[in-house]
XYZ file of C-alpha atoms in Angstrom:
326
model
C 4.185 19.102 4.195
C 0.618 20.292 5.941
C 0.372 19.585 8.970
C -2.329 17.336 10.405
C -4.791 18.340 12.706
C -3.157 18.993 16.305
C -6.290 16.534 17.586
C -8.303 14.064 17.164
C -11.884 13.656 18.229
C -15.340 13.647 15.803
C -18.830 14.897 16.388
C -19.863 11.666 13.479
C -20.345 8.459 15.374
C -19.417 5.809 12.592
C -19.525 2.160 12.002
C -15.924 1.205 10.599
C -15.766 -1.979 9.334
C -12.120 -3.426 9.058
C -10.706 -5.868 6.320
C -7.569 -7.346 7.376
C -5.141 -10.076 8.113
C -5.826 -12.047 11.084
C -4.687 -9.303 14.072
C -3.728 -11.561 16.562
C -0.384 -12.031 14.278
C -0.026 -8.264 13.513
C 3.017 -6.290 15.162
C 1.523 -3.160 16.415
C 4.440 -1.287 16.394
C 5.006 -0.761 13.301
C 1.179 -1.775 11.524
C -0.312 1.320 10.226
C -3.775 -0.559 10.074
C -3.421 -0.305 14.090
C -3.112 2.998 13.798
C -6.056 4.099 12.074
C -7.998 1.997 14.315
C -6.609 3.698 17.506
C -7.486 7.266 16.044
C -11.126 5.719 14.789
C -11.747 4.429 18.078
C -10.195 7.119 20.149
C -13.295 9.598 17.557
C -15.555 7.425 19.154
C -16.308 5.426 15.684
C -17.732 1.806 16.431
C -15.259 -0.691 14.731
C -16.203 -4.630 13.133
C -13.349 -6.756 12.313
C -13.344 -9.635 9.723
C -10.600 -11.115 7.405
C -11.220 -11.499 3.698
C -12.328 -15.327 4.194
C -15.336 -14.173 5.989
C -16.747 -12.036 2.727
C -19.869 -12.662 0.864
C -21.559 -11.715 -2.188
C -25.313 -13.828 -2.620
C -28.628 -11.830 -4.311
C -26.806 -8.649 -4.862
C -25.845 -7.810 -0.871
C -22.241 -7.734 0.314
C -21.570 -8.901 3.665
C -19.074 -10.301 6.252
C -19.319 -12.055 9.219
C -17.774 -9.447 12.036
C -16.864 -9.150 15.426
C -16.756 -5.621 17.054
C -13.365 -4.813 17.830
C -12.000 -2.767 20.965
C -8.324 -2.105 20.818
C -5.320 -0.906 23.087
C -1.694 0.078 22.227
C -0.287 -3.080 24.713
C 1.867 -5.453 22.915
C 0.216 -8.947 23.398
C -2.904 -7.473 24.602
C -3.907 -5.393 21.992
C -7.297 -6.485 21.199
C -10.896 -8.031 22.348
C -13.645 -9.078 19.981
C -17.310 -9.347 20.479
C -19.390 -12.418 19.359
C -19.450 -12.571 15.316
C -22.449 -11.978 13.488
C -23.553 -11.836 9.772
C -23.211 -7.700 8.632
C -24.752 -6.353 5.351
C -21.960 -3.929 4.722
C -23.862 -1.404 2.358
C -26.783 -0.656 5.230
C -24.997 -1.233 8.586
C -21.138 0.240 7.881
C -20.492 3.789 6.789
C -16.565 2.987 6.304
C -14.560 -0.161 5.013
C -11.020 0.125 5.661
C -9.401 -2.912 2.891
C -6.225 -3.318 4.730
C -4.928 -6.978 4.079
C -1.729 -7.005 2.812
C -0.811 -8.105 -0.517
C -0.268 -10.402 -2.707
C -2.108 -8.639 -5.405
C -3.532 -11.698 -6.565
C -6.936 -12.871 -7.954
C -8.080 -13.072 -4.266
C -7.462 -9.414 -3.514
C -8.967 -8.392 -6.809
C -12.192 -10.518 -6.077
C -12.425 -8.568 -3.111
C -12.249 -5.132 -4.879
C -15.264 -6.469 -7.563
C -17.320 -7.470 -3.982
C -16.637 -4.305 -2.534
C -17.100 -2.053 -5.302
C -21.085 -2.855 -5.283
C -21.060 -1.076 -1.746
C -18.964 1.854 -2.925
C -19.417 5.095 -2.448
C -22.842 4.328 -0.140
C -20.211 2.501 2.311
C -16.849 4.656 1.651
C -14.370 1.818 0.752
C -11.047 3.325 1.758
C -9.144 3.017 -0.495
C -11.659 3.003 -3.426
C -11.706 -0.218 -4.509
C -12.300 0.168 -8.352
C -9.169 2.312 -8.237
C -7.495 0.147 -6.366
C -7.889 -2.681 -8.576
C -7.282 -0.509 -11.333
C -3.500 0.961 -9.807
C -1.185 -1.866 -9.450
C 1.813 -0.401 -7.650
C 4.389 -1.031 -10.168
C 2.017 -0.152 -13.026
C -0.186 2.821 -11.804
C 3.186 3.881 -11.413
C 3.763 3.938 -15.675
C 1.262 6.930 -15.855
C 4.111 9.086 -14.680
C 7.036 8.259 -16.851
C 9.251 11.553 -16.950
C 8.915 10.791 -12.974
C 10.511 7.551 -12.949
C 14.210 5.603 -13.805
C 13.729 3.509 -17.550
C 11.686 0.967 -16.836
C 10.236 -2.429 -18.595
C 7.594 -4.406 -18.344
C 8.135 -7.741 -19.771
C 8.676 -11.685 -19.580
C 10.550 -12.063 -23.527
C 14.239 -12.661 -22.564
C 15.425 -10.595 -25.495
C 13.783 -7.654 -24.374
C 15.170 -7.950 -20.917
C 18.684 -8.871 -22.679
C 18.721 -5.529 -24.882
C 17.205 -3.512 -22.004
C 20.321 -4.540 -19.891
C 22.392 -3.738 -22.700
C 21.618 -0.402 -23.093
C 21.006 0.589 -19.186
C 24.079 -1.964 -17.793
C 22.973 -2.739 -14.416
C 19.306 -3.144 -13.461
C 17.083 -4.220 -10.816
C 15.021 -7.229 -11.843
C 11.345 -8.356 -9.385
C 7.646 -9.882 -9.923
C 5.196 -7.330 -11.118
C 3.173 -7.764 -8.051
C 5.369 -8.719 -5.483
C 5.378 -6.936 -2.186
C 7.894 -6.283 0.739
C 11.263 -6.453 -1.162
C 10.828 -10.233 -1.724
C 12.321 -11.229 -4.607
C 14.212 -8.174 -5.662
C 17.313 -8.686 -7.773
C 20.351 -6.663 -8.704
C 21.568 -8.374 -12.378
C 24.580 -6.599 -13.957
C 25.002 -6.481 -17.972
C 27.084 -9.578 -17.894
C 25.938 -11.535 -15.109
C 26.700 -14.759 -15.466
C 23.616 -15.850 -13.175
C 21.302 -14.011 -15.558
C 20.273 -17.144 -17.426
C 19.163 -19.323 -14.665
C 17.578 -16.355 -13.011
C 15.369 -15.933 -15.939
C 14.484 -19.289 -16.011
C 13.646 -19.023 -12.017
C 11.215 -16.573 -12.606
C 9.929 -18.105 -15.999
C 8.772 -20.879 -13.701
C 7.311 -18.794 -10.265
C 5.889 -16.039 -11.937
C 3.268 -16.372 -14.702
C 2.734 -12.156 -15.023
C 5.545 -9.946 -16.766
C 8.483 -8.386 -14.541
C 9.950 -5.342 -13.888
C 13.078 -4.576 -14.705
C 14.130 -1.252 -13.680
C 17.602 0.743 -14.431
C 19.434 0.195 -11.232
C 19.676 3.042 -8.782
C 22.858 3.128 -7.418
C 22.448 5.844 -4.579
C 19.637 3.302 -2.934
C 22.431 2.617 -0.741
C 21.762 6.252 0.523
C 18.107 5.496 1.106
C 14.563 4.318 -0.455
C 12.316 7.100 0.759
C 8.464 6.584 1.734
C 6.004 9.514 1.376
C 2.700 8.955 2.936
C -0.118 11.211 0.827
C -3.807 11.568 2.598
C -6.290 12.823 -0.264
C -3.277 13.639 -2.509
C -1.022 15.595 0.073
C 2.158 14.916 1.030
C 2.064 14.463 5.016
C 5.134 12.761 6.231
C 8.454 10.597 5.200
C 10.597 8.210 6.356
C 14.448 7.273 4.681
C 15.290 3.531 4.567
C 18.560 2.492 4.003
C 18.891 -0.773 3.530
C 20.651 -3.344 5.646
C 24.780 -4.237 4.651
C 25.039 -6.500 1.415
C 21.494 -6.043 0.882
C 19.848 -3.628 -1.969
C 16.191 -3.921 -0.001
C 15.243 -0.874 1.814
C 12.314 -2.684 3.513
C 12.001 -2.674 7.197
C 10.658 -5.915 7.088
C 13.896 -7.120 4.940
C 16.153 -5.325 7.683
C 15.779 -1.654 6.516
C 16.713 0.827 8.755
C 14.452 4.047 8.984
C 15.531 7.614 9.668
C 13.080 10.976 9.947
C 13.449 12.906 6.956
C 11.996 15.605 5.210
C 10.874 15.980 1.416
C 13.448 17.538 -0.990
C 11.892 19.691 -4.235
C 12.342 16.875 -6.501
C 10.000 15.186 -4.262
C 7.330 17.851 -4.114
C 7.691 18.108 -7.347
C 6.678 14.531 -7.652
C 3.904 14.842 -5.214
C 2.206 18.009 -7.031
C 2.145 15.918 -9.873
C 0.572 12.747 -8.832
C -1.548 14.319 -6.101
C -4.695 15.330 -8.153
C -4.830 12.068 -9.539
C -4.756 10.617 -6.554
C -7.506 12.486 -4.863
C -9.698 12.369 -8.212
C -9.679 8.196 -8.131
C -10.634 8.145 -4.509
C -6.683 7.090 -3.102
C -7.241 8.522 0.080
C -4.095 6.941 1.771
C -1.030 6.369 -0.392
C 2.703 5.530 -0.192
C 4.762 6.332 -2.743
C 8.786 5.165 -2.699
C 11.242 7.551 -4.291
C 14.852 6.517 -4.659
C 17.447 9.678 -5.457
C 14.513 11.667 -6.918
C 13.117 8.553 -8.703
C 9.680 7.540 -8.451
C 9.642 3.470 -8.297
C 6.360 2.881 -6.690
C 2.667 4.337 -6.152
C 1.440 1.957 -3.214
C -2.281 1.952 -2.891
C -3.533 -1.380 -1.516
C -2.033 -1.473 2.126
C 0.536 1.451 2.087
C 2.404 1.468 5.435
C 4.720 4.292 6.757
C 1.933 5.655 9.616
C 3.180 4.526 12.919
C 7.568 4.740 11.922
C 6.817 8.558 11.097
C 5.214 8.962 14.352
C 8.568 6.893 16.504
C 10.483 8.964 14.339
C 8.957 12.303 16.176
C 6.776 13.076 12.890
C 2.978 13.596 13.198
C 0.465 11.142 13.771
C -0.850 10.657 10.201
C -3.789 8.650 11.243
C -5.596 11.616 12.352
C -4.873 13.041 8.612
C -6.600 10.272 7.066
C -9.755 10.091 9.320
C -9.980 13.803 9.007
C -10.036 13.250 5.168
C -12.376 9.962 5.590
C -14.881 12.212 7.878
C -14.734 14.863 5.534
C -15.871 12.022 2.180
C -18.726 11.385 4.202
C -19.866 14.677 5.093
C -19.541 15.850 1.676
């Protein structure tokens, strides 16, 4: 993996405008977001906060009403704002960081269209026509020969005859996020039935329904990319009597380095990557697997760092400042 710059620091004063959950609810620790607005701030970039509610679209100009932002790595005292005012993001911000977390719902793709009128005059990190144009678990499909057998699909009888000729398989929404609703569903099940007809009811969009991995046990790896390079990992095993690696779901995370199945993964998805604009990406790979290509709020930044790795945020403003220089 390259390593990142051994500092930070900018001779470009910018305006970064931040799109985000509400961060008084955020737990810095762990909330990569935080850690690209440390390394901003710390360049001596200016930095507006506002969460998606606050966006506007009205005779052609995008803005959001924003509150400059000062932060601090001090659990429960992490923050101050300034007093909020109306910002026309396309003349006074030269960066938009789009960092609420999914759903990837008709929301968050209403927010790519608004944002996309602004892009590339206001760098929209990550790009947000790409963005809305990568679903994780789709995106993901360009790269077959990297994956496990995988289906896409709602009809029971092509989920029944998948199962039959892959035996046990992992079943979850299309665009779910964080583990939730991730299944393990052998060939003969018994619960199959009235799982189907659980997700028949919550979920309108297809499902994935992956050949199950068996060595996830071992680990669900995440590989943070900046402009299409691998930078750093993390392992997550997932907790006992669970098949979720996700911290959030219990995961436990471990430093690790990539093996050359996994570089060989990154090569290949890297220039596509950098050509759509998908400046920060994490990708999951289970025993050499690719599963997912996460684009809208990959996380990863701030565990690799704990875990004595390098401080990817000064990657990705490094690769931000150099989009807007050249």
């Amino acid at each position: 993996m390259r390593a990142p710059h051994a500092t930070s620091g900018s001779d470009m004063a910018l305006t970064v405008a931040v799109q985000m959950d509400p961060i008084q609810a955020i737990r810095i620790a762990g909330d990569t977001t935080f850690a690209l607005l440390l390394e901003a701030q710390a360049r001596g970039h200016r930095l507006l906060y506002y969460t998606p509610d606050r966006l506007s679209l009205q005779n052609g100009r995008v803005t959001a009403r924003a509150e400059p932002l000062r932060v601090q790595d001090v659990e429960g005292a992490h923050f101050e704002l300034g007093p909020i005012a109306r910002v026309d993001l396309a003349e006074e911000a030269d960066v938009v960081l789009m960092r609420q977390d999914p759903p990837f719902d008709m929301a968050y793709v209403t927010a790519t269209h608004m944002l996309e009128r602004i892009h590339p005059k206001t760098l929209v990190v990550n790009n947000p026509f790409e963005v809305r144009n990568a679903p994780e678990k789709l995106f993901v499909l360009d790269f077959p020969e990297l994956m496990p057998p995988t289906l896409i699909s709602r009809d029971k009888a092509e989920i029944e005859a998948f199962r039959r000729e892959h035996g046990t398989v992992a079943m979850k929404p299309l665009h779910g996020h964080g583990g939730a609703a991730v299944f393990r569903v052998s060939e003969t099940d018994p619960n199959f039935g009235s799982m189907f007809d659980l997700f028949a009811a919550t979920f309108r969009e297809p499902w994935v329904v992956q050949r199950f991995l068996e060595k996830v046990t071992e680990g669900d790896k995440r590989i943070i990319l900046v402009d299409g390079e691998p930078m750093g990992a993390i392992n997550r095993v997932p907790a006992l009597n669970d098949i979720r690696s996700n911290m959030v779901r219990g995961g436990a995370a471990a430093a690790s380095d990539l093996t050359e199945r996994e570089r060989a993964i990154c090569a290949t998805i890297g220039p596509e990557l950098r050509r759509r604009g998908l400046i920060l990406v994490g990708i999951d790979v289970i025993d050499g697997h690719l599963t997912e290509i996460n684009v809208t709020s990959p996380t990863g930044i701030r565990a690799i760092r704990r875990l004595g790795g390098p401080d990817l945020a000064i990657s990705v403003w490094d690769a931000i400042e150099a989009r807007r220089a050249g």
